[in-house]
Coordinates of C-alpha atoms in Angstrom, one line a residue:
M15 CA 186.8 -116.7 -131.7
F16 CA 190.2 -114.0 -132.7
E17 CA 188.7 -112.5 -135.5
R18 CA 188.5 -109.2 -134.3
Y19 CA 191.8 -109.0 -133.0
L20 CA 193.3 -110.3 -136.0
A21 CA 192.0 -107.4 -137.8
A22 CA 192.1 -104.9 -135.1
L23 CA 196.3 -106.0 -135.8
E24 CA 196.0 -106.7 -139.4
Y25 CA 196.3 -109.9 -138.9
P26 CA 197.7 -111.7 -142.3
A27 CA 197.0 -114.9 -143.5
E28 CA 193.3 -115.4 -144.1
G29 CA 190.8 -117.3 -142.6
G30 CA 192.0 -117.2 -138.9
I31 CA 194.0 -119.5 -137.2
N32 CA 193.1 -122.5 -135.2
I33 CA 194.6 -123.0 -131.7
D34 CA 194.4 -126.6 -131.6
D35 CA 196.3 -126.7 -134.4
P36 CA 200.5 -126.6 -132.5
K37 CA 201.5 -125.1 -136.1
D38 CA 199.7 -122.6 -135.7
F39 CA 200.0 -122.0 -132.2
R40 CA 203.1 -121.7 -132.3
N41 CA 202.8 -118.4 -135.5
I42 CA 201.0 -116.2 -134.4
I43 CA 202.9 -116.2 -131.4
L44 CA 205.5 -116.2 -133.2
W45 CA 203.8 -112.9 -135.4
L46 CA 202.7 -111.4 -132.3
E47 CA 206.4 -111.4 -131.0
D48 CA 208.1 -110.3 -134.2
Q49 CA 205.3 -107.6 -135.4
K50 CA 204.2 -106.3 -132.5
I51 CA 205.2 -106.9 -129.2
R52 CA 209.0 -107.2 -129.7
H53 CA 209.7 -107.7 -126.5
Y54 CA 213.2 -109.7 -127.3
T55 CA 215.8 -108.2 -129.9
I56 CA 216.0 -110.2 -133.2
E57 CA 218.2 -112.4 -132.4
D58 CA 217.4 -113.7 -128.2
R59 CA 213.9 -114.5 -130.6
A60 CA 215.8 -117.6 -132.3
S61 CA 214.4 -120.1 -130.3
L62 CA 210.5 -118.9 -130.9
R63 CA 211.1 -119.1 -134.8
K64 CA 212.2 -123.6 -134.0
T65 CA 208.4 -123.7 -135.0
N66 CA 209.2 -127.9 -136.3
S67 CA 210.8 -128.8 -132.3
A68 CA 207.9 -128.5 -129.6
A69 CA 210.6 -129.3 -127.2
E70 CA 212.7 -126.0 -128.0
W71 CA 209.4 -124.1 -128.8
D72 CA 208.3 -125.0 -125.6
S73 CA 211.1 -124.2 -123.9
A74 CA 211.1 -120.9 -125.1
Y75 CA 208.1 -120.0 -124.5
A76 CA 207.3 -121.1 -121.3
K77 CA 210.5 -118.5 -120.5
Y78 CA 209.2 -115.6 -123.5
K79 CA 205.6 -116.1 -120.4
L80 CA 207.5 -115.4 -117.5
D81 CA 209.7 -112.9 -119.4
L82 CA 206.3 -111.3 -120.1
K83 CA 205.4 -111.5 -116.3
F84 CA 202.4 -113.3 -118.2
P85 CA 199.4 -114.8 -115.3
T86 CA 199.7 -118.2 -113.9
D87 CA 196.3 -119.4 -113.0
F88 CA 195.5 -119.1 -117.4
K89 CA 194.2 -123.2 -118.1
S90 CA 194.1 -122.6 -121.5
K91 CA 195.5 -121.8 -125.0
A92 CA 192.6 -120.1 -125.9
E93 CA 193.1 -117.9 -122.5
E94 CA 196.7 -117.4 -122.9
L95 CA 195.7 -116.4 -126.4
T96 CA 194.2 -113.8 -126.3
W97 CA 195.7 -112.2 -123.3
L98 CA 198.6 -111.8 -125.5
F99 CA 196.6 -110.4 -128.1
L100 CA 195.2 -107.4 -126.0
Y101 CA 198.7 -106.8 -125.0
A102 CA 199.7 -106.6 -128.2
I103 CA 197.2 -104.1 -128.7
K104 CA 197.5 -102.2 -125.9
L105 CA 201.8 -101.7 -127.2
E106 CA 200.3 -100.8 -130.5
Y107 CA 197.3 -98.1 -129.9
S108 CA 200.6 -96.9 -127.9
D109 CA 203.2 -96.8 -130.3
N110 CA 200.1 -94.9 -132.7
A111 CA 198.5 -93.1 -130.3
D112 CA 198.2 -89.9 -131.8
R113 CA 197.4 -92.4 -135.4
Y114 CA 193.8 -94.1 -133.1
R115 CA 193.0 -90.8 -132.1
S116 CA 192.4 -89.1 -135.3
L117 CA 190.6 -92.2 -136.1
T118 CA 188.6 -92.3 -133.4
A119 CA 187.7 -88.7 -133.2
A120 CA 186.7 -88.4 -136.8
R121 CA 184.0 -91.3 -136.6
K122 CA 182.3 -90.4 -133.9
L123 CA 182.2 -86.4 -134.9
D124 CA 180.9 -88.6 -138.0
E125 CA 178.8 -90.6 -136.5
E126 CA 177.2 -87.6 -134.5
K127 CA 177.1 -85.6 -138.0
K128 CA 174.8 -87.6 -139.4
A129 CA 172.3 -88.4 -136.5
T130 CA 172.2 -85.1 -136.7
A131 CA 171.3 -84.6 -140.0
A132 CA 168.9 -87.8 -140.0
P133 CA 165.2 -86.5 -139.7
E134 CA 162.9 -88.3 -136.7
I135 CA 160.4 -89.3 -138.7
K136 CA 157.1 -89.9 -136.9
S137 CA 154.3 -91.7 -137.9
T138 CA 150.5 -91.4 -137.8
N139 CA 149.6 -94.6 -139.2
P140 CA 147.8 -95.7 -136.1
F141 CA 148.6 -99.4 -137.3
D142 CA 151.8 -99.1 -136.2
N143 CA 151.1 -99.1 -131.5
I144 CA 149.0 -102.0 -132.9
D145 CA 150.1 -105.4 -131.6
F146 CA 149.6 -108.3 -133.3
T147 CA 149.9 -110.7 -131.1
S148 CA 148.4 -109.3 -127.8
A149 CA 145.7 -111.6 -126.5
D150 CA 142.4 -108.4 -127.7
F151 CA 143.7 -108.2 -131.0
E152 CA 143.4 -111.8 -131.7
E153 CA 140.0 -111.5 -130.0
G154 CA 138.7 -109.0 -131.8
S155 CA 140.1 -111.0 -135.3
R156 CA 137.5 -114.1 -134.2
K157 CA 135.3 -111.6 -134.2
L158 CA 134.8 -110.0 -136.9
A159 CA 135.9 -113.4 -138.9
E160 CA 132.6 -114.4 -137.2
K161 CA 130.6 -111.8 -137.9
L162 CA 131.0 -112.3 -141.3
G163 CA 130.6 -116.2 -141.0
I164 CA 134.3 -117.0 -141.9
A165 CA 135.4 -120.9 -140.1
Y166 CA 137.4 -120.8 -137.0
H167 CA 140.9 -120.8 -137.6
P168 CA 143.8 -121.8 -135.0
D169 CA 145.9 -118.3 -136.7
H170 CA 143.9 -116.1 -135.8
L171 CA 146.2 -113.3 -138.4
V172 CA 145.5 -115.3 -141.0
S173 CA 141.3 -115.3 -140.2
L174 CA 141.7 -112.2 -140.1
R175 CA 143.9 -112.2 -144.0
A176 CA 140.4 -114.1 -144.7
S177 CA 137.8 -110.8 -142.9
G178 CA 140.0 -109.0 -144.8
R179 CA 139.6 -111.2 -148.3
V180 CA 135.9 -110.7 -147.8
I181 CA 135.1 -106.5 -147.2
S182 CA 137.1 -106.3 -150.2
T183 CA 134.9 -108.6 -152.2
M184 CA 132.5 -108.6 -150.7
L185 CA 131.4 -105.3 -149.6
N186 CA 133.8 -103.0 -151.8
K187 CA 131.1 -99.8 -152.4
E188 CA 130.6 -100.8 -156.5
V189 CA 129.6 -104.7 -154.6
L190 CA 127.0 -102.6 -152.1
K191 CA 125.2 -100.7 -154.9
E192 CA 124.3 -103.8 -156.7
P193 CA 120.0 -104.9 -155.0
I194 CA 120.1 -107.4 -152.4
I195 CA 119.1 -110.6 -153.7
T196 CA 117.1 -113.0 -151.4
G197 CA 116.5 -116.2 -151.2
K198 CA 116.4 -119.6 -149.9
P199 CA 120.8 -119.8 -150.2
F200 CA 122.3 -122.4 -153.1
P201 CA 121.7 -125.9 -151.4
I202 CA 125.4 -127.3 -151.8
D203 CA 124.2 -129.8 -149.7
E204 CA 122.3 -130.7 -151.7
G205 CA 122.6 -132.9 -154.7
I206 CA 125.1 -135.9 -157.1
G207 CA 126.5 -135.2 -159.8
M208 CA 130.3 -134.8 -159.1
G209 CA 131.4 -138.3 -158.8
Y210 CA 131.9 -139.0 -155.1
E211 CA 128.2 -140.1 -154.6
K212 CA 129.9 -143.2 -152.2
D213 CA 130.7 -139.8 -150.1
P214 CA 128.8 -137.4 -149.2
D215 CA 131.6 -135.6 -147.7
L216 CA 134.6 -135.9 -150.9
E217 CA 131.0 -135.1 -153.0
K218 CA 130.5 -131.6 -150.9
A219 CA 133.8 -130.7 -151.6
A220 CA 134.2 -131.3 -155.2
R221 CA 130.2 -129.4 -155.2
I222 CA 132.2 -126.5 -153.2
L223 CA 134.9 -126.6 -155.8
R224 CA 133.0 -126.2 -159.1
L225 CA 131.4 -123.6 -157.6
L226 CA 134.4 -121.4 -157.1
Q227 CA 135.5 -122.2 -160.6
I228 CA 132.5 -121.2 -162.3
Q229 CA 133.2 -118.2 -159.8
S230 CA 136.0 -117.9 -161.5
V231 CA 134.7 -118.5 -164.6
R232 CA 132.6 -115.7 -164.9
K233 CA 134.7 -113.0 -163.7
L234 CA 137.4 -113.8 -166.7
Q235 CA 134.7 -113.4 -168.7
T236 CA 133.2 -110.1 -167.1
A237 CA 135.9 -108.7 -167.5
I238 CA 137.1 -109.8 -170.9
N239 CA 133.9 -108.5 -172.1
E240 CA 134.6 -104.8 -170.3
T241 CA 138.2 -105.2 -172.4
I242 CA 136.5 -105.6 -175.2
V243 CA 133.5 -102.7 -174.7
S244 CA 137.2 -100.8 -173.1
V245 CA 138.7 -101.6 -177.2
Q246 CA 135.7 -100.7 -178.7
N247 CA 135.2 -97.3 -177.6
I248 CA 138.3 -96.7 -178.7
T249 CA 138.0 -98.4 -182.4
A250 CA 135.0 -97.3 -183.4
D251 CA 134.4 -94.5 -186.3
P252 CA 132.9 -92.0 -184.5
R253 CA 131.2 -91.0 -188.4
T254 CA 129.5 -94.5 -187.7
D255 CA 125.4 -93.7 -186.5
T256 CA 124.1 -97.1 -186.0
T257 CA 120.7 -95.1 -185.9
L258 CA 120.4 -94.9 -188.7
G259 CA 122.4 -97.7 -189.9
K260 CA 124.0 -96.2 -191.9
V261 CA 128.4 -96.6 -191.7
G262 CA 130.3 -93.4 -193.2
M263 CA 129.9 -89.8 -194.0
K264 CA 126.4 -88.6 -194.3

């Protein structure tokens, strides 16, 4: 909790301090007096240097608090140490006011320059103004999924992603150019042969997975065919005349 004070006072210890450790607590009090507060002369700090003697140090610390006109309503070491840190920072600033004032002014000026230099970008994307968690958006997502025949999902964003996939794959320009095939839908609920005849639900799930696998293979085969055609167009000999059944020069 004291990291910002330690940083402000440039305390050399790494890893902060543990005020519940009596030795750590005594050492930080001594360091504050030696390096920042300097209320006592070097000779008068001798008692505070006896950090290995609890009785002597506690007595010296009690006198030190009186000499600093320490508030008497503190109930913990953390409150006492916080007051000492703030007192030390106040003295440090007073001793080096010009140094810190210039740094503060320079930092403020730099921040103002950055603020004025940074262009203000106004988004023209309408989606930036949409609340994807609102009730209206949630209802719209569910209605879209319903129109596309997508099964209900408790998370409307999952339904929306599914809708987007259906639209991109089934309703794109290339697909819409193809003639609409009418007829009886594939009898997914009929037939057997997947090896799960004793469990109709499992049999149906297996048939669905099989159809999806066939669809994936067909897409792969189509992509392979398109690649072969593209390669043939690049590597074909322009002197080949297939209509004459000849290859090479005429």
